[in-house]
């Protein structure tokens, strides 16, 4: 039985978890299948810029997108947004926690992708609304399928944020 250990400041572990189990343990995580291309990964949410260089063009990867990385409308850099449907939302005062459905492409056996988003409490949305979203910032990725070690061990140490 292999045990994976990740040690580091909480911000490092949150932004660059060693595997998908750690990603989910330290916070909500959208794990999206994708394919690398020119420093991005093509996903159901469109091309997402990667924090680390991919291992090669056309490589299958799993991309970690945190709910707070999802924004409404087109991306600030001009990339078009992706059309989604709000399937659930929970108001938490200062923010909303949304469940969003991205329609699958023709022939997609899964029927689409579900993602979680956290938006400011000032957003005015309802279940059934369709909106455009984009991914902000850089995303961490792993070779596909994402490693998931239930025997992972965390050691959060004080340190400067990265």
PDB file of C-alpha atoms in Angstrom:
ATOM      1  CA  UNK A   1       0.000   0.000   0.000  1.00  0.00           C
ATOM      2  CA  UNK A   2       1.530   3.302  -1.099  1.00  0.00           C
ATOM      3  CA  UNK A   3       1.040   6.328   1.115  1.00  0.00           C
ATOM      4  CA  UNK A   4       1.261   9.787  -0.421  1.00  0.00           C
ATOM      5  CA  UNK A   5       2.439  12.590   1.860  1.00  0.00           C
ATOM      6  CA  UNK A   6       2.002  16.264   1.076  1.00  0.00           C
ATOM      7  CA  UNK A   7       3.578  18.836   3.320  1.00  0.00           C
ATOM      8  CA  UNK A   8       3.446  22.587   2.921  1.00  0.00           C
ATOM      9  CA  UNK A   9       1.652  25.819   3.725  1.00  0.00           C
ATOM     10  CA  UNK A  10      -2.146  25.576   3.451  1.00  0.00           C
ATOM     11  CA  UNK A  11      -2.217  27.828   0.378  1.00  0.00           C
ATOM     12  CA  UNK A  12       0.204  25.543  -1.471  1.00  0.00           C
ATOM     13  CA  UNK A  13      -1.744  22.407  -0.573  1.00  0.00           C
ATOM     14  CA  UNK A  14      -5.024  24.077  -1.609  1.00  0.00           C
ATOM     15  CA  UNK A  15      -3.699  25.392  -4.931  1.00  0.00           C
ATOM     16  CA  UNK A  16      -1.476  22.428  -5.850  1.00  0.00           C
ATOM     17  CA  UNK A  17      -2.729  19.286  -4.108  1.00  0.00           C
ATOM     18  CA  UNK A  18      -0.746  16.145  -4.768  1.00  0.00           C
ATOM     19  CA  UNK A  19      -3.853  14.208  -5.815  1.00  0.00           C
ATOM     20  CA  UNK A  20      -7.613  14.459  -6.185  1.00  0.00           C
ATOM     21  CA  UNK A  21      -8.266  13.089  -2.681  1.00  0.00           C
ATOM     22  CA  UNK A  22      -6.261  15.920  -1.109  1.00  0.00           C
ATOM     23  CA  UNK A  23      -7.966  18.427  -3.443  1.00  0.00           C
ATOM     24  CA  UNK A  24     -11.388  17.364  -2.155  1.00  0.00           C
ATOM     25  CA  UNK A  25     -10.256  17.072   1.459  1.00  0.00           C
ATOM     26  CA  UNK A  26      -9.043  20.674   1.689  1.00  0.00           C
ATOM     27  CA  UNK A  27     -11.977  22.197  -0.226  1.00  0.00           C
ATOM     28  CA  UNK A  28     -14.606  21.833  -2.908  1.00  0.00           C
ATOM     29  CA  UNK A  29     -13.088  20.797  -6.203  1.00  0.00           C
ATOM     30  CA  UNK A  30     -14.286  20.580  -9.784  1.00  0.00           C
ATOM     31  CA  UNK A  31     -12.219  17.886 -11.510  1.00  0.00           C
ATOM     32  CA  UNK A  32     -12.605  18.243 -15.258  1.00  0.00           C
ATOM     33  CA  UNK A  33     -11.236  15.998 -17.989  1.00  0.00           C
ATOM     34  CA  UNK A  34      -9.275  17.890 -20.581  1.00  0.00           C
ATOM     35  CA  UNK A  35      -6.611  17.788 -23.268  1.00  0.00           C
ATOM     36  CA  UNK A  36      -3.537  20.019 -23.278  1.00  0.00           C
ATOM     37  CA  UNK A  37      -2.902  22.587 -25.986  1.00  0.00           C
ATOM     38  CA  UNK A  38      -0.531  25.586 -25.930  1.00  0.00           C
ATOM     39  CA  UNK A  39      -0.369  25.963 -22.128  1.00  0.00           C
ATOM     40  CA  UNK A  40      -4.102  25.398 -21.652  1.00  0.00           C
ATOM     41  CA  UNK A  41      -6.426  22.447 -21.215  1.00  0.00           C
ATOM     42  CA  UNK A  42      -9.511  22.137 -23.383  1.00  0.00           C
ATOM     43  CA  UNK A  43     -12.409  21.255 -21.042  1.00  0.00           C
ATOM     44  CA  UNK A  44     -16.195  21.456 -20.875  1.00  0.00           C
ATOM     45  CA  UNK A  45     -15.616  25.008 -19.573  1.00  0.00           C
ATOM     46  CA  UNK A  46     -13.532  25.904 -22.603  1.00  0.00           C
ATOM     47  CA  UNK A  47      -9.755  26.390 -22.621  1.00  0.00           C
ATOM     48  CA  UNK A  48      -8.379  26.834 -19.106  1.00  0.00           C
ATOM     49  CA  UNK A  49      -4.870  28.276 -18.592  1.00  0.00           C
ATOM     50  CA  UNK A  50      -2.669  25.857 -16.650  1.00  0.00           C
ATOM     51  CA  UNK A  51      -0.462  26.863 -13.703  1.00  0.00           C
ATOM     52  CA  UNK A  52       2.244  24.361 -14.617  1.00  0.00           C
ATOM     53  CA  UNK A  53       3.452  23.550 -18.116  1.00  0.00           C
ATOM     54  CA  UNK A  54       1.692  20.485 -19.523  1.00  0.00           C
ATOM     55  CA  UNK A  55       3.739  17.388 -20.293  1.00  0.00           C
ATOM     56  CA  UNK A  56       3.001  17.662 -24.016  1.00  0.00           C
ATOM     57  CA  UNK A  57       0.473  18.726 -26.619  1.00  0.00           C
ATOM     58  CA  UNK A  58      -2.672  16.625 -26.828  1.00  0.00           C
ATOM     59  CA  UNK A  59      -2.075  14.958 -23.453  1.00  0.00           C
ATOM     60  CA  UNK A  60      -5.192  13.870 -21.511  1.00  0.00           C
ATOM     61  CA  UNK A  61      -5.301  15.601 -18.112  1.00  0.00           C
ATOM     62  CA  UNK A  62      -7.595  16.168 -15.156  1.00  0.00           C
ATOM     63  CA  UNK A  63      -7.941  19.863 -14.334  1.00  0.00           C
ATOM     64  CA  UNK A  64      -8.689  21.218 -10.855  1.00  0.00           C
ATOM     65  CA  UNK A  65     -10.986  24.245 -10.860  1.00  0.00           C
ATOM     66  CA  UNK A  66     -12.056  25.585  -7.478  1.00  0.00           C
ATOM     67  CA  UNK A  67     -15.633  26.959  -7.230  1.00  0.00           C
ATOM     68  CA  UNK A  68     -14.335  30.473  -6.577  1.00  0.00           C
ATOM     69  CA  UNK A  69     -12.475  30.364  -9.915  1.00  0.00           C
ATOM     70  CA  UNK A  70     -15.756  30.442 -11.826  1.00  0.00           C
ATOM     71  CA  UNK A  71     -17.045  33.853 -12.862  1.00  0.00           C
ATOM     72  CA  UNK A  72     -20.104  35.091 -14.727  1.00  0.00           C
ATOM     73  CA  UNK A  73     -19.956  36.218 -18.350  1.00  0.00           C
ATOM     74  CA  UNK A  74     -17.066  36.184 -20.790  1.00  0.00           C
ATOM     75  CA  UNK A  75     -13.512  36.002 -19.471  1.00  0.00           C
ATOM     76  CA  UNK A  76     -11.703  39.305 -18.840  1.00  0.00           C
ATOM     77  CA  UNK A  77      -9.149  38.346 -21.522  1.00  0.00           C
ATOM     78  CA  UNK A  78     -11.907  38.227 -24.153  1.00  0.00           C
ATOM     79  CA  UNK A  79     -12.472  34.447 -24.237  1.00  0.00           C
ATOM     80  CA  UNK A  80     -16.145  33.641 -24.698  1.00  0.00           C
ATOM     81  CA  UNK A  81     -18.083  32.270 -21.770  1.00  0.00           C
ATOM     82  CA  UNK A  82     -19.635  28.810 -21.688  1.00  0.00           C
ATOM     83  CA  UNK A  83     -23.442  28.526 -21.460  1.00  0.00           C
ATOM     84  CA  UNK A  84     -24.639  26.703 -18.318  1.00  0.00           C
ATOM     85  CA  UNK A  85     -27.924  26.119 -16.516  1.00  0.00           C
ATOM     86  CA  UNK A  86     -28.326  26.784 -12.783  1.00  0.00           C
ATOM     87  CA  UNK A  87     -29.606  23.527 -11.251  1.00  0.00           C
ATOM     88  CA  UNK A  88     -29.242  24.418  -7.559  1.00  0.00           C
ATOM     89  CA  UNK A  89     -28.254  27.432  -5.511  1.00  0.00           C
ATOM     90  CA  UNK A  90     -27.778  28.125  -1.830  1.00  0.00           C
ATOM     91  CA  UNK A  91     -27.554  31.614  -0.386  1.00  0.00           C
ATOM     92  CA  UNK A  92     -24.888  32.055   2.288  1.00  0.00           C
ATOM     93  CA  UNK A  93     -25.228  35.802   2.870  1.00  0.00           C
ATOM     94  CA  UNK A  94     -22.025  37.101   1.368  1.00  0.00           C
ATOM     95  CA  UNK A  95     -22.003  34.487  -1.393  1.00  0.00           C
ATOM     96  CA  UNK A  96     -23.993  31.933  -3.365  1.00  0.00           C
ATOM     97  CA  UNK A  97     -23.020  28.300  -3.820  1.00  0.00           C
ATOM     98  CA  UNK A  98     -24.308  27.186  -7.213  1.00  0.00           C
ATOM     99  CA  UNK A  99     -24.531  23.884  -9.009  1.00  0.00           C
ATOM    100  CA  UNK A 100     -24.283  24.418 -12.751  1.00  0.00           C
ATOM    101  CA  UNK A 101     -24.868  22.056 -15.652  1.00  0.00           C
ATOM    102  CA  UNK A 102     -22.872  22.326 -18.867  1.00  0.00           C
ATOM    103  CA  UNK A 103     -24.672  20.580 -21.736  1.00  0.00           C
ATOM    104  CA  UNK A 104     -22.733  17.733 -23.290  1.00  0.00           C
ATOM    105  CA  UNK A 105     -21.665  17.804 -26.887  1.00  0.00           C
ATOM    106  CA  UNK A 106     -23.399  15.632 -29.433  1.00  0.00           C
ATOM    107  CA  UNK A 107     -22.511  12.013 -28.722  1.00  0.00           C
ATOM    108  CA  UNK A 108     -21.384  12.727 -25.139  1.00  0.00           C
ATOM    109  CA  UNK A 109     -22.380   9.582 -23.201  1.00  0.00           C
ATOM    110  CA  UNK A 110     -22.438  11.451 -19.865  1.00  0.00           C
ATOM    111  CA  UNK A 111     -24.952  14.071 -20.972  1.00  0.00           C
ATOM    112  CA  UNK A 112     -22.818  16.978 -19.808  1.00  0.00           C
ATOM    113  CA  UNK A 113     -20.795  18.190 -16.867  1.00  0.00           C
ATOM    114  CA  UNK A 114     -21.813  19.481 -13.456  1.00  0.00           C
ATOM    115  CA  UNK A 115     -19.664  22.115 -11.749  1.00  0.00           C
ATOM    116  CA  UNK A 116     -19.829  23.988  -8.475  1.00  0.00           C
ATOM    117  CA  UNK A 117     -19.375  27.759  -8.361  1.00  0.00           C
ATOM    118  CA  UNK A 118     -19.170  30.341  -5.607  1.00  0.00           C
ATOM    119  CA  UNK A 119     -20.417  33.790  -6.632  1.00  0.00           C
ATOM    120  CA  UNK A 120     -20.877  37.033  -4.678  1.00  0.00           C
ATOM    121  CA  UNK A 121     -24.115  37.345  -2.707  1.00  0.00           C
ATOM    122  CA  UNK A 122     -25.097  40.262  -4.927  1.00  0.00           C
ATOM    123  CA  UNK A 123     -25.653  37.944  -7.928  1.00  0.00           C
ATOM    124  CA  UNK A 124     -29.319  37.593  -8.910  1.00  0.00           C
ATOM    125  CA  UNK A 125     -29.898  34.062 -10.206  1.00  0.00           C
ATOM    126  CA  UNK A 126     -32.592  31.402  -9.942  1.00  0.00           C
ATOM    127  CA  UNK A 127     -32.794  27.682 -10.615  1.00  0.00           C
ATOM    128  CA  UNK A 128     -33.359  27.196 -14.343  1.00  0.00           C
ATOM    129  CA  UNK A 129     -31.527  30.382 -15.382  1.00  0.00           C
ATOM    130  CA  UNK A 130     -29.005  30.025 -18.184  1.00  0.00           C
ATOM    131  CA  UNK A 131     -25.859  32.133 -17.931  1.00  0.00           C
ATOM    132  CA  UNK A 132     -22.388  32.283 -19.401  1.00  0.00           C
ATOM    133  CA  UNK A 133     -19.451  31.459 -17.146  1.00  0.00           C
ATOM    134  CA  UNK A 134     -15.670  31.409 -17.462  1.00  0.00           C
ATOM    135  CA  UNK A 135     -12.756  30.121 -15.424  1.00  0.00           C
ATOM    136  CA  UNK A 136     -10.481  32.723 -13.831  1.00  0.00           C
ATOM    137  CA  UNK A 137      -6.850  32.331 -12.888  1.00  0.00           C
ATOM    138  CA  UNK A 138      -4.598  29.365 -13.491  1.00  0.00           C
ATOM    139  CA  UNK A 139      -5.616  25.772 -12.861  1.00  0.00           C
ATOM    140  CA  UNK A 140      -3.610  22.879 -11.452  1.00  0.00           C
ATOM    141  CA  UNK A 141      -3.684  19.612 -13.392  1.00  0.00           C
ATOM    142  CA  UNK A 142      -2.611  15.973 -13.270  1.00  0.00           C
ATOM    143  CA  UNK A 143      -2.148  13.401 -16.012  1.00  0.00           C
ATOM    144  CA  UNK A 144      -5.503  11.698 -16.624  1.00  0.00           C
ATOM    145  CA  UNK A 145      -6.979   9.993 -14.812  1.00  0.00           C
ATOM    146  CA  UNK A 146      -6.269  12.134 -11.746  1.00  0.00           C
ATOM    147  CA  UNK A 147      -4.416  10.278  -9.010  1.00  0.00           C
ATOM    148  CA  UNK A 148      -6.596   9.587  -5.975  1.00  0.00           C
ATOM    149  CA  UNK A 149      -4.849   8.100  -2.972  1.00  0.00           C
ATOM    150  CA  UNK A 150      -7.156   7.438  -0.061  1.00  0.00           C
ATOM    151  CA  UNK A 151      -4.022   6.848   1.996  1.00  0.00           C
ATOM    152  CA  UNK A 152      -2.780  10.412   1.460  1.00  0.00           C
ATOM    153  CA  UNK A 153      -1.394  12.198   4.491  1.00  0.00           C
ATOM    154  CA  UNK A 154      -1.441  15.974   4.959  1.00  0.00           C
ATOM    155  CA  UNK A 155       1.008  18.014   6.975  1.00  0.00           C
ATOM    156  CA  UNK A 156       0.030  21.679   6.877  1.00  0.00           C
ATOM    157  CA  UNK A 157       2.933  23.780   8.041  1.00  0.00           C
ATOM    158  CA  UNK A 158       3.101  27.497   8.728  1.00  0.00           C
ATOM    159  CA  UNK A 159       4.651  29.360   5.900  1.00  0.00           C
ATOM    160  CA  UNK A 160       4.245  32.286   3.602  1.00  0.00           C
ATOM    161  CA  UNK A 161       1.452  32.073   1.056  1.00  0.00           C
ATOM    162  CA  UNK A 162       2.565  31.450  -2.502  1.00  0.00           C
TER     163      UNK A 162
END
